[in-house]
Coordinates of C-alpha atoms in Angstrom, one line a residue:
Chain A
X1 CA -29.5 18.4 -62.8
X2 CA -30.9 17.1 -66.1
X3 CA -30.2 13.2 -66.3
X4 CA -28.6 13.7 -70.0
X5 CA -25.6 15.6 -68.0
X6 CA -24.7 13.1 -65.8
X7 CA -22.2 10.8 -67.0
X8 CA -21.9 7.3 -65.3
X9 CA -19.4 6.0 -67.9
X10 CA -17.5 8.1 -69.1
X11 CA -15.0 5.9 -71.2
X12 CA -18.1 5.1 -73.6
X13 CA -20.0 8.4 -72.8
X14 CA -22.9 7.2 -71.3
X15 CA -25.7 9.6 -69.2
X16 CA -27.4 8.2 -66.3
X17 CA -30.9 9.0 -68.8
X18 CA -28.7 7.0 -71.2
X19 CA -28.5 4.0 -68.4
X20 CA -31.8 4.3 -67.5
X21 CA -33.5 3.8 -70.8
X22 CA -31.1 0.8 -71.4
X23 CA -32.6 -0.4 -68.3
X24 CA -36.2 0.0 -69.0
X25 CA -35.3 -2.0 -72.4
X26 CA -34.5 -4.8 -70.1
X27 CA -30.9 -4.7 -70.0
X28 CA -30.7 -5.4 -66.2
X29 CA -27.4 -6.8 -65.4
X30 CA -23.6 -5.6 -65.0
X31 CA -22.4 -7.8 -68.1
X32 CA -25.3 -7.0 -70.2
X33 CA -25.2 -3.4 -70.1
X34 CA -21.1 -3.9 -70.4
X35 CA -22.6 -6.0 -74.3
X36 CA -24.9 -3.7 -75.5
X37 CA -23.8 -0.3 -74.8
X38 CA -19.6 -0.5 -73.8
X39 CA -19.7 0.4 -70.5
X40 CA -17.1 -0.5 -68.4
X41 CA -15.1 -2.1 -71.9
X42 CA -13.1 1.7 -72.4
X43 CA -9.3 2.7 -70.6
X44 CA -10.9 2.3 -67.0
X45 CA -12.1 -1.2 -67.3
X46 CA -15.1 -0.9 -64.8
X47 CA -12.9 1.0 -62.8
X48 CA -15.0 4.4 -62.6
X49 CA -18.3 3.3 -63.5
X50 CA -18.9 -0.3 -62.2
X51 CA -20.3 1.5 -58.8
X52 CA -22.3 3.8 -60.2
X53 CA -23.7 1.7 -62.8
X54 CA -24.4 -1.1 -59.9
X55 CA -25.8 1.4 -57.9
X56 CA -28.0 2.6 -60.4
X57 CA -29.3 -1.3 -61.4
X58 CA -29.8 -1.9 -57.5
X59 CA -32.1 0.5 -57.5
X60 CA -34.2 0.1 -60.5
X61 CA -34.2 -3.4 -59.5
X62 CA -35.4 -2.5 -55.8
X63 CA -32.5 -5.1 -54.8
X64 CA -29.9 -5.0 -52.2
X65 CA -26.0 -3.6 -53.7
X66 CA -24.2 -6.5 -52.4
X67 CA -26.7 -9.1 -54.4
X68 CA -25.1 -8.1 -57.8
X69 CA -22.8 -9.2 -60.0
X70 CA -20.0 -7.2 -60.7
X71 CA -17.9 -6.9 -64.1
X72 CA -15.3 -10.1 -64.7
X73 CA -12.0 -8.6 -63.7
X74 CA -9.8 -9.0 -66.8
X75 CA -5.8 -8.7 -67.2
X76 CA -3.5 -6.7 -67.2
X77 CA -4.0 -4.3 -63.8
X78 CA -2.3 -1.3 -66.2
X79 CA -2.4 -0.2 -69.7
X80 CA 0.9 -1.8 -71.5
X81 CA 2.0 -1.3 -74.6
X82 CA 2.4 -4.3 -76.3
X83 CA 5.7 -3.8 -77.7
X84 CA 6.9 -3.3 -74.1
X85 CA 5.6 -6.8 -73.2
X86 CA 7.1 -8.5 -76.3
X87 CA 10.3 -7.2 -75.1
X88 CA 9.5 -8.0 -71.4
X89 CA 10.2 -4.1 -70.1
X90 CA 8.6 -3.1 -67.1
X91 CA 6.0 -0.3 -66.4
X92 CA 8.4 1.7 -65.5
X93 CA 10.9 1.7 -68.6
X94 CA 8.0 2.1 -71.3
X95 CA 7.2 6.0 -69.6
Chain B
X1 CA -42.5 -21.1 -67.4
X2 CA -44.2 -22.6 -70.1
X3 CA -44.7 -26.2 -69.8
X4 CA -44.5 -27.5 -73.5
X5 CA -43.1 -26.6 -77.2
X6 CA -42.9 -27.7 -80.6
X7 CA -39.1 -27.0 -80.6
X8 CA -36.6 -26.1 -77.4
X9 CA -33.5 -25.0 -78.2
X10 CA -30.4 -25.3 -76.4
X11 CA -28.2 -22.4 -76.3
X12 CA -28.7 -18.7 -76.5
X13 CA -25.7 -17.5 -78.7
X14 CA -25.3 -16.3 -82.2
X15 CA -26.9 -20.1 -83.5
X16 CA -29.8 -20.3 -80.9
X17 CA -31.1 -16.3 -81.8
X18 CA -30.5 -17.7 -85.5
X19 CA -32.5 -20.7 -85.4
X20 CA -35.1 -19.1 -83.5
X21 CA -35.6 -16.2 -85.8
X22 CA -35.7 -18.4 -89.6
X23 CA -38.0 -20.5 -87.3
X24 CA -40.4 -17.7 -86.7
X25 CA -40.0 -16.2 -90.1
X26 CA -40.9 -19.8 -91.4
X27 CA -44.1 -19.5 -89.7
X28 CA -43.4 -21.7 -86.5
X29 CA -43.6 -19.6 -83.4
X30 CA -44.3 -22.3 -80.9
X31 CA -40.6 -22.2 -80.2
X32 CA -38.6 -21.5 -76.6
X33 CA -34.9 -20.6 -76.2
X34 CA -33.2 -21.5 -73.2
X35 CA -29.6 -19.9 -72.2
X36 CA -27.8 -20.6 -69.4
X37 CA -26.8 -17.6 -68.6
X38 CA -27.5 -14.0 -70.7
X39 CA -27.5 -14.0 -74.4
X40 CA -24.2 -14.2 -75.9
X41 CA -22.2 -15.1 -73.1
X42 CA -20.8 -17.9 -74.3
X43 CA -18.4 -18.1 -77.7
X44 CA -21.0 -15.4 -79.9
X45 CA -19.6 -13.0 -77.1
X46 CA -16.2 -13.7 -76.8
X47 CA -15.2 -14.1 -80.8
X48 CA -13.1 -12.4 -82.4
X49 CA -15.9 -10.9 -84.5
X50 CA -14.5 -11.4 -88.0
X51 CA -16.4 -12.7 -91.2
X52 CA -14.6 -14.1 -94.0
X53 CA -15.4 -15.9 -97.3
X54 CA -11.9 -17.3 -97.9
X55 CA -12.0 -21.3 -97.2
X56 CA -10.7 -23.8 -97.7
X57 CA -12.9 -26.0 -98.0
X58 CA -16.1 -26.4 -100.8
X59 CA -18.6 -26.2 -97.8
X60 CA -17.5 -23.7 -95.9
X61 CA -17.0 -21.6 -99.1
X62 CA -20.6 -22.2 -99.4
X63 CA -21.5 -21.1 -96.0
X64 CA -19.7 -17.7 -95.8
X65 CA -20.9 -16.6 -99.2
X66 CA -24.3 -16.7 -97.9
X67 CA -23.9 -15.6 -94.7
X68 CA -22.2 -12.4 -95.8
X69 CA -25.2 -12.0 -98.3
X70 CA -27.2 -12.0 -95.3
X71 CA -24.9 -10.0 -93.3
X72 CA -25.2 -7.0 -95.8
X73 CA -29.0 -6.8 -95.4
X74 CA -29.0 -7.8 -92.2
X75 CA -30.0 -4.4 -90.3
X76 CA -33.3 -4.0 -92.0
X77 CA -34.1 -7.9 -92.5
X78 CA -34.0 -7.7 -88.8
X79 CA -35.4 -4.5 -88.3
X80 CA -33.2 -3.2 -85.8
X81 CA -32.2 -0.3 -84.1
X82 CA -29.1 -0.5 -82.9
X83 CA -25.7 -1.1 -84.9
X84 CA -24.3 -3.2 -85.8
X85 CA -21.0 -2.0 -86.4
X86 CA -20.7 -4.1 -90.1
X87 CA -17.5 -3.3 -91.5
X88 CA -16.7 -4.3 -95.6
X89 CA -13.1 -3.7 -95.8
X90 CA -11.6 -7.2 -96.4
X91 CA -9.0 -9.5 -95.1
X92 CA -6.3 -9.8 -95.8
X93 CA -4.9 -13.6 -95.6
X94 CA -0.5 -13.6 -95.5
X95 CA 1.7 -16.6 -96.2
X96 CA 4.8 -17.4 -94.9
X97 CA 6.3 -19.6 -97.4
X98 CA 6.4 -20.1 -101.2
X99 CA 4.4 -23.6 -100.6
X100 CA 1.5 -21.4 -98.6
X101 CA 1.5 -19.0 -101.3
X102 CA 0.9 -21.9 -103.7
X103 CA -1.9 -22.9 -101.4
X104 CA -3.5 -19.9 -101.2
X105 CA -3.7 -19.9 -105.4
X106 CA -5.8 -23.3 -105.1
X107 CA -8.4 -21.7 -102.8
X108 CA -8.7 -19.0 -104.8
X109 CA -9.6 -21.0 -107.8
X110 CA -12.1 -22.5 -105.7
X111 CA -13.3 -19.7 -103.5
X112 CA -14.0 -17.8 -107.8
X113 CA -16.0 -20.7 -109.2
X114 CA -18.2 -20.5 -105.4
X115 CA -18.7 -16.4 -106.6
X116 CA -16.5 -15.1 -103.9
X117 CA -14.5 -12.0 -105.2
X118 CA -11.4 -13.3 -103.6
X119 CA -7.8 -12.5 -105.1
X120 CA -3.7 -13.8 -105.0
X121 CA -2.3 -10.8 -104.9
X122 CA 1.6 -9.8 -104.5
X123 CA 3.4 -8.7 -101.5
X124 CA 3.5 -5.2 -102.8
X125 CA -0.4 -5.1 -103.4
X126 CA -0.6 -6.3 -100.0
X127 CA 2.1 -3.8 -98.5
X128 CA -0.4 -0.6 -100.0
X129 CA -3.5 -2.5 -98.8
X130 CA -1.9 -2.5 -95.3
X131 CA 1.2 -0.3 -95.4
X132 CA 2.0 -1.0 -92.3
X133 CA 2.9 -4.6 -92.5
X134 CA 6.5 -5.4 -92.2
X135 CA 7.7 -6.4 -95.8
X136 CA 10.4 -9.3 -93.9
X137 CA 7.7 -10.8 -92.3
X138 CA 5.6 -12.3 -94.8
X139 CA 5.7 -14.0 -98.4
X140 CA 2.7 -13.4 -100.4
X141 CA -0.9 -12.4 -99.9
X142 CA -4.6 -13.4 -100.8
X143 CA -7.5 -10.3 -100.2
X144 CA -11.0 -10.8 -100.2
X145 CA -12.4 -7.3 -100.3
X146 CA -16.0 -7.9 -99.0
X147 CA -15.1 -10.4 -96.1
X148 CA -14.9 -8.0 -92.2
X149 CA -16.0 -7.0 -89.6
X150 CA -19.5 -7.2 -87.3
X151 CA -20.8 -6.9 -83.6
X152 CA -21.3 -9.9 -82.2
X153 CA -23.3 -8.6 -79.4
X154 CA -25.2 -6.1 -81.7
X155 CA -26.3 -9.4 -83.6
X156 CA -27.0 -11.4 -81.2
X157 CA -29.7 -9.0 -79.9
X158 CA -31.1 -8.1 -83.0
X159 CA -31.9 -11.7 -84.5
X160 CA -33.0 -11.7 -80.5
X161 CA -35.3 -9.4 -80.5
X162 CA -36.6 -9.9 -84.3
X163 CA -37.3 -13.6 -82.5
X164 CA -39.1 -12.2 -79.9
X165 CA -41.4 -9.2 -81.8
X166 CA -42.8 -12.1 -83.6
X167 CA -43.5 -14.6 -81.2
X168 CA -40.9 -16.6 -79.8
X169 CA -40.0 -17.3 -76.2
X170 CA -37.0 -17.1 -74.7
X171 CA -35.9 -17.9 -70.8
X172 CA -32.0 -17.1 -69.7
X173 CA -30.3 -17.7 -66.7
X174 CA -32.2 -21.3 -67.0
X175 CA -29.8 -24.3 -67.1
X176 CA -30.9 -27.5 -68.8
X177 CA -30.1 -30.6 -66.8
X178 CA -31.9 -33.2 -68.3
X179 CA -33.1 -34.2 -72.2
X180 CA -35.5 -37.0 -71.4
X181 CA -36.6 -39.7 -74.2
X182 CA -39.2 -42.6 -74.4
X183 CA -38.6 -45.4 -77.2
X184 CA -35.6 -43.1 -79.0
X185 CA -37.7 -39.9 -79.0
X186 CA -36.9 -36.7 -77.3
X187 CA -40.3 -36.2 -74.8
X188 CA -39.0 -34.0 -72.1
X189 CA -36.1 -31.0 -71.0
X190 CA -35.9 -30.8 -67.5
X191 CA -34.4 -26.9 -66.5
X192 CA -33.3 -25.4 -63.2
X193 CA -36.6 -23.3 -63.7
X194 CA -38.8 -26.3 -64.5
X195 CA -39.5 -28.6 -67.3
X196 CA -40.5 -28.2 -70.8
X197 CA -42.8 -31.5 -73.2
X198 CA -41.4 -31.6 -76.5
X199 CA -40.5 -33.2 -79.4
X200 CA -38.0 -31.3 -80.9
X201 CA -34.7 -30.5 -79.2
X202 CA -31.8 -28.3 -81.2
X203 CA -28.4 -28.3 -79.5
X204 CA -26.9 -25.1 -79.8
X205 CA -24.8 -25.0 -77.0
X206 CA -21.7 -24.2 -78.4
X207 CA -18.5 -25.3 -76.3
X208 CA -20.7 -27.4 -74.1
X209 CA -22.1 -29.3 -76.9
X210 CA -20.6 -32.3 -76.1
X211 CA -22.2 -32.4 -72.8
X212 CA -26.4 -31.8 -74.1
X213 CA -25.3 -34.3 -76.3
X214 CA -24.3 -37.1 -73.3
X215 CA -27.8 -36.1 -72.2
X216 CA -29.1 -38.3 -74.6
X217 CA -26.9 -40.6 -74.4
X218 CA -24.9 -39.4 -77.5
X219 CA -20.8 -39.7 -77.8
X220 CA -20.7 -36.1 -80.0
X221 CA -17.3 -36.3 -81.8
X222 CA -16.7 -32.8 -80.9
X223 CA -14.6 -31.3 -77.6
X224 CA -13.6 -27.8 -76.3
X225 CA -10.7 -25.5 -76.3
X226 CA -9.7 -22.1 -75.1
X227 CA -8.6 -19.6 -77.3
X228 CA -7.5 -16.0 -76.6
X229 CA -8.0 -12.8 -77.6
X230 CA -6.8 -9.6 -76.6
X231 CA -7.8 -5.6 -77.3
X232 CA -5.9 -2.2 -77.7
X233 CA -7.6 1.4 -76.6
X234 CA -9.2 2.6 -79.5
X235 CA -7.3 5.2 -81.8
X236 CA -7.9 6.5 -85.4
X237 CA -9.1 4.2 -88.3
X238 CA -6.0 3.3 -90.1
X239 CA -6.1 -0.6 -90.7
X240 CA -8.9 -1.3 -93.2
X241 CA -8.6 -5.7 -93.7
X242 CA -8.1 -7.9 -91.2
X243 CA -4.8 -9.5 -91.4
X244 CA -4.6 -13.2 -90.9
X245 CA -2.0 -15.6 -91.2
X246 CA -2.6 -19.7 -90.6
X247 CA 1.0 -20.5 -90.3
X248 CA 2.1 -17.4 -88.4
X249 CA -1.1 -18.7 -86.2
X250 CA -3.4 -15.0 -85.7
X251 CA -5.4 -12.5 -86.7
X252 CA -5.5 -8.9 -86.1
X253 CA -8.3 -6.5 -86.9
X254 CA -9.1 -2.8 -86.2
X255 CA -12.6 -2.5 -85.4
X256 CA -15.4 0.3 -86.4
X257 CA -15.1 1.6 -82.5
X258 CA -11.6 1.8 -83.0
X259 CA -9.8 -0.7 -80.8
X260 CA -7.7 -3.4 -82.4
X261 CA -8.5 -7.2 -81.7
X262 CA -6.3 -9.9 -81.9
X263 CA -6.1 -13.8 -81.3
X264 CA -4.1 -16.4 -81.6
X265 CA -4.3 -20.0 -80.9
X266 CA -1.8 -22.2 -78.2
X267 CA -1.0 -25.8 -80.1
X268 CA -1.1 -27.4 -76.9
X269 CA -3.9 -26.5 -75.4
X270 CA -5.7 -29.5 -73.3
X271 CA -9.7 -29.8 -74.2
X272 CA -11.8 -28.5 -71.9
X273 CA -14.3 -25.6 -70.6
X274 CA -12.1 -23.2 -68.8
X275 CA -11.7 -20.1 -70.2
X276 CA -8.8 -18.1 -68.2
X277 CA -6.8 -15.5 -69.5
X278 CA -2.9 -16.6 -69.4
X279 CA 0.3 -14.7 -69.3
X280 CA 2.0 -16.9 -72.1
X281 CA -1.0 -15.8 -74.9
X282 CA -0.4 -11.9 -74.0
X283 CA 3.5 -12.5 -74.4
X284 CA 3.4 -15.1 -77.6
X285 CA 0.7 -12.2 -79.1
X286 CA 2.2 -9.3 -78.3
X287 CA 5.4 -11.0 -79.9
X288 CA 4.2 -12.2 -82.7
X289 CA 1.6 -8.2 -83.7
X290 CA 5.3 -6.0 -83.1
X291 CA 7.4 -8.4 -85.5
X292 CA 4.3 -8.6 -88.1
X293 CA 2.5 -5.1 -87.1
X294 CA 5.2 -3.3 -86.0
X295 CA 2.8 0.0 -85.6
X296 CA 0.5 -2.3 -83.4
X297 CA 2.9 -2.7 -80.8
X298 CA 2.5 0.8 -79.9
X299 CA -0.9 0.8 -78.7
X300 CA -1.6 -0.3 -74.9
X301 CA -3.3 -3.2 -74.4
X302 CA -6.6 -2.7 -73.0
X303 CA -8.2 -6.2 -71.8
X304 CA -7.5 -9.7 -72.5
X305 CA -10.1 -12.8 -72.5
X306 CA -10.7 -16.5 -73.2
X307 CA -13.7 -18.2 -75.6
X308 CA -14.4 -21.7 -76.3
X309 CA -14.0 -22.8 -80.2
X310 CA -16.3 -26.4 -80.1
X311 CA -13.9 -28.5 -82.4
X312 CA -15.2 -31.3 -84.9
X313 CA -12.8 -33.7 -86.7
X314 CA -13.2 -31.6 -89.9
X315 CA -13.1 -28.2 -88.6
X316 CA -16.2 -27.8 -90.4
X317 CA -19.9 -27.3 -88.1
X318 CA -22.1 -30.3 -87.6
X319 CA -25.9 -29.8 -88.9
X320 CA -28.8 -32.2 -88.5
X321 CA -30.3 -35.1 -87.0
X322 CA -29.2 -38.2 -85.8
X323 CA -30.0 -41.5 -86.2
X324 CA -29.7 -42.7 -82.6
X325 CA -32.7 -40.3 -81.1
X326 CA -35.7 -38.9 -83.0
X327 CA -36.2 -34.9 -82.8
X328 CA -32.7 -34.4 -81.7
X329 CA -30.9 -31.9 -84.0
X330 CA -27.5 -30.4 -84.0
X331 CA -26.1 -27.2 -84.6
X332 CA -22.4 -28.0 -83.3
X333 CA -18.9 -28.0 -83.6
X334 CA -18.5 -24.9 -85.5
X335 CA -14.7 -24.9 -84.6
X336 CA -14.2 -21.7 -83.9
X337 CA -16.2 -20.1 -86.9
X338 CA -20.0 -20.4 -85.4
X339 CA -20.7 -16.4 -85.3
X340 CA -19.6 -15.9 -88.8
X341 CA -22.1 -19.0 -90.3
X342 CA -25.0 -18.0 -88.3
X343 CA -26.9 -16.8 -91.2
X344 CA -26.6 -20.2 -92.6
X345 CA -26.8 -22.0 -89.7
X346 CA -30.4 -20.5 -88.7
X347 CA -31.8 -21.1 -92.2
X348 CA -30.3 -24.6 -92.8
X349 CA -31.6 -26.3 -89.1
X350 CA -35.2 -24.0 -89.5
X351 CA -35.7 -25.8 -93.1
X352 CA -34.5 -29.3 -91.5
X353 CA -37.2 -29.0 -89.0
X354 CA -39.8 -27.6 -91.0
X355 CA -38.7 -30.3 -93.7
X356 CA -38.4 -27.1 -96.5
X357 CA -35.7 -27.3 -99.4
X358 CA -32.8 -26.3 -98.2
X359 CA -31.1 -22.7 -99.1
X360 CA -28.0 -24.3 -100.0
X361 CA -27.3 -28.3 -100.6
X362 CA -25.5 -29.4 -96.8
X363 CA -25.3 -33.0 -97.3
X364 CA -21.6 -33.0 -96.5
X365 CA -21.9 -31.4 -93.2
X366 CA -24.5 -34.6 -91.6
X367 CA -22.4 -36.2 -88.5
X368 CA -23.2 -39.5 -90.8
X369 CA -19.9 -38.0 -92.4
X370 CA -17.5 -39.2 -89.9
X371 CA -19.0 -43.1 -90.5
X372 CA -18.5 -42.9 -93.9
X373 CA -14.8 -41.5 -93.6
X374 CA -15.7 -39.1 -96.7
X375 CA -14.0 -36.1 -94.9
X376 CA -12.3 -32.8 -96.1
X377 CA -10.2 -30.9 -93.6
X378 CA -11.0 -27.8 -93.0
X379 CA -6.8 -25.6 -93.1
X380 CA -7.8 -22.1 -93.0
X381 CA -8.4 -21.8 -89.3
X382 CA -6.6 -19.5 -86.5

């Protein structure tokens, strides 16, 4: 399958030939792909593509998975509208 | 590593890249940058990405003007590639009280005879520059229709990789542990990664400032505090200014990408380096955007994050030498405002170093300031 079709983030619309080249420019971390190109910033927060984007670094690195850093996890767990929090509703109220 | 360099400096965010890149274009390339961690990850990275000309203060008047000048050539000054999302669409500044208002008249006056196309405008200009403001919750208005918006990341790495096309080194995820000196001159940086002979030493390090400083044995008057900011999904473009207010303490800005960003600062926050993300900012925020942005309150919140702002008595950045330790300059305290005055601050230390004229007359910005008690306080900050 052609590189170009395979979305690893697909909040920000990146391909995996997207990632790649961001790699070969020297963006080799988690946090600095996250700067430069949004991934992991959209709706899912890292949630979809912080695997596959660590998966993809590990091995253009030629490290081990488990050596690298993952995205900062960042508040809230779930999307709230801020009016809801203002007035202090719960999750379930603002649907 | 290499072992020696005319000039280290300390810091890779939006100052460091700055530096090193007027540096370079000045004709000095013997020059290494050493970060921490990665680029940006400090304040640069973690700002709320706003640029504005509307100060109070002569100086920082001064500062903004040319920064934006730079700002609007900065993409092909600094050859770059990528974007960097630069947004010309104003801010809009709103006061709470007639006495504010009255303030804001003043600035203008002064922010006019600087060259800054700043404006007092009424609460019904300001109502069809932002319609969706609510009309209870604000007095009056000042708009300054070429302050905005710009990537901080984006910038970072293209006054990065400008630096570095003509010759300047850079080393991240090296710490520096040690400045050392011999007869009240810098000689020495000992890194995690090794050490580095110089001369010439710039402290860039944004919120930990204070501690390079001790290094030399230096009491910086400058300390650290959190300040956060939160952002929405992204929907349509339908807020052109940023809207500020300094009494109502926050801004609120839609960027280019579409998400909204929004800060605000706690009055009793305690100094130091933490930067955690805290329930009471996301409820005193999201209270204060639905009463003043009513329409804002209807977007989710996406993420929420903490930055240092380095503060200095004045509120106003700290340039120069010092008079305690020869080759030790400083690029600190920028008080929350340090992404914004890059422009400036990479020209001004470059020329101090390279002992050029300067591009604009900073005499009132020397930490000799504070001893002489000859200080204007900086009002206009969030």
């Amino acid at each position: 399958m052609n590189e170009k079709d395979i979305i690893v983030c697909r909040c920000s619309d990146i391909s995996l030939y997207d990632l790649k080249k961001l790699m070969e420019q020297g963006y080799t971390s988690f946090v600095e792909l996250k700067q430069i190109a949004r991934i992991g910033m959209g709706p899912c927060q890292g949630r979809t593509c912080s695997l596959l984007v660590l998966k993809e670094l590990a091995k253009f690195l030629d490290v081990p998975f488990e050596t690298l850093t993952p995205p900062t996890v960042r508040p809230t767990m779930s999307a709230l509208k801020l009016k809801m929090i203002a007035k202090g509703k719960n999750n379930e109220e603002q649907r | 590593m290499k072992n020696n360099a005319k000039v280290v400096i300390i810091g890779g965010g939006i100052s460091g890249v700055a530096i090193a890149y007027n540096l370079a274009k000045m004709g000095e390339t013997d020059v290494i940058v050493l970060e921490k961690d990665h680029l940006a990850s400090g304040a640069t990275g973690r700002c709320g990405a706003g640029i504005r000309q509307q100060w109070g203060t002569k100086m920082n008047c001064l500062m903004a003007k040319k920064s934006i000048e730079f700002f609007e050539t900065a993409k092909e000054e600094l050859d770059y590639d990528g974007d960097l999302q630069f947004k010309q669409k104003g801010y809009l500044l709103v006061s709470s009280t007639k006495e504010e208002d009255k303030e804001f008249e003043q600035n203008v006056i002064l922010q006019n005879k600087i060259g800054i196309p700043a404006r007092k405008i009424t609460k019904k200009e300001a109502l069809k520059i932002v319609p969706h403001l609510n009309p209870d919750a604000f007095y009056g208005a000042a708009f300054c229709p070429t302050d905005g918006h710009l990537n901080p990341f984006t910038t970072t790495d293209a006054f990065y990789k400008a630096a570095k096309r003509m010759g300047i080194t850079f080393y991240t995820q090296t710490e520096v542990l040690d400045i050392k000196t011999k007869n009240k001159k810098i000689t020495e940086v000992i890194t995690t990664n090794g050490s580095i002979k110089t001369e010439t030493v710039v402290n860039a390090a944004g919120g930990h400032s204070y501690n390079i400083g001790q290094m030399v044995g230096l009491d910086l008057p400058v300390y650290s505090e959190n300040h956060e900011i939160l952002v929405t999904e992204a929907v349509e473009q339908m807020q052109g200014p940023m809207v500020i207010s300094f009494s109502q303490n926050f801004y609120c800005q839609q960027t280019p990408h579409g998400s909204f960003i929004m800060g605000r600062g706690e009055p009793d926050k305690k100094p130091g380096l933490n930067v955690e993300s805290t329930h009471l900012f996301l409820d005193r925020m999201s209270k204060t955007i639905t009463k003043i942005l009513p329409k804002i309150g209807e977007l989710r919140l996406v993420r929420q994050w903490g930055g240092l702002y380095n503060i200095s008595p004045d509120h106003q950045p700290i340039y120069g030498p010092v008079k305690e330790v020869k080759g030790f300059y400083l690029a600190i305290g920028f008080s929350g405002h340090g992404f914004m005055f890059a422009p400036v601050t990479g020209m001004i230390i470059a020329e101090m170093i390279l002992k050029k004229p300067f591009s604009i007359d900073i005499s009132g910005l020397t930490i000799d300031r504070f001893e002489k008690g000859n200080i204007t306080i900086e009002g206009n900050v969030v």
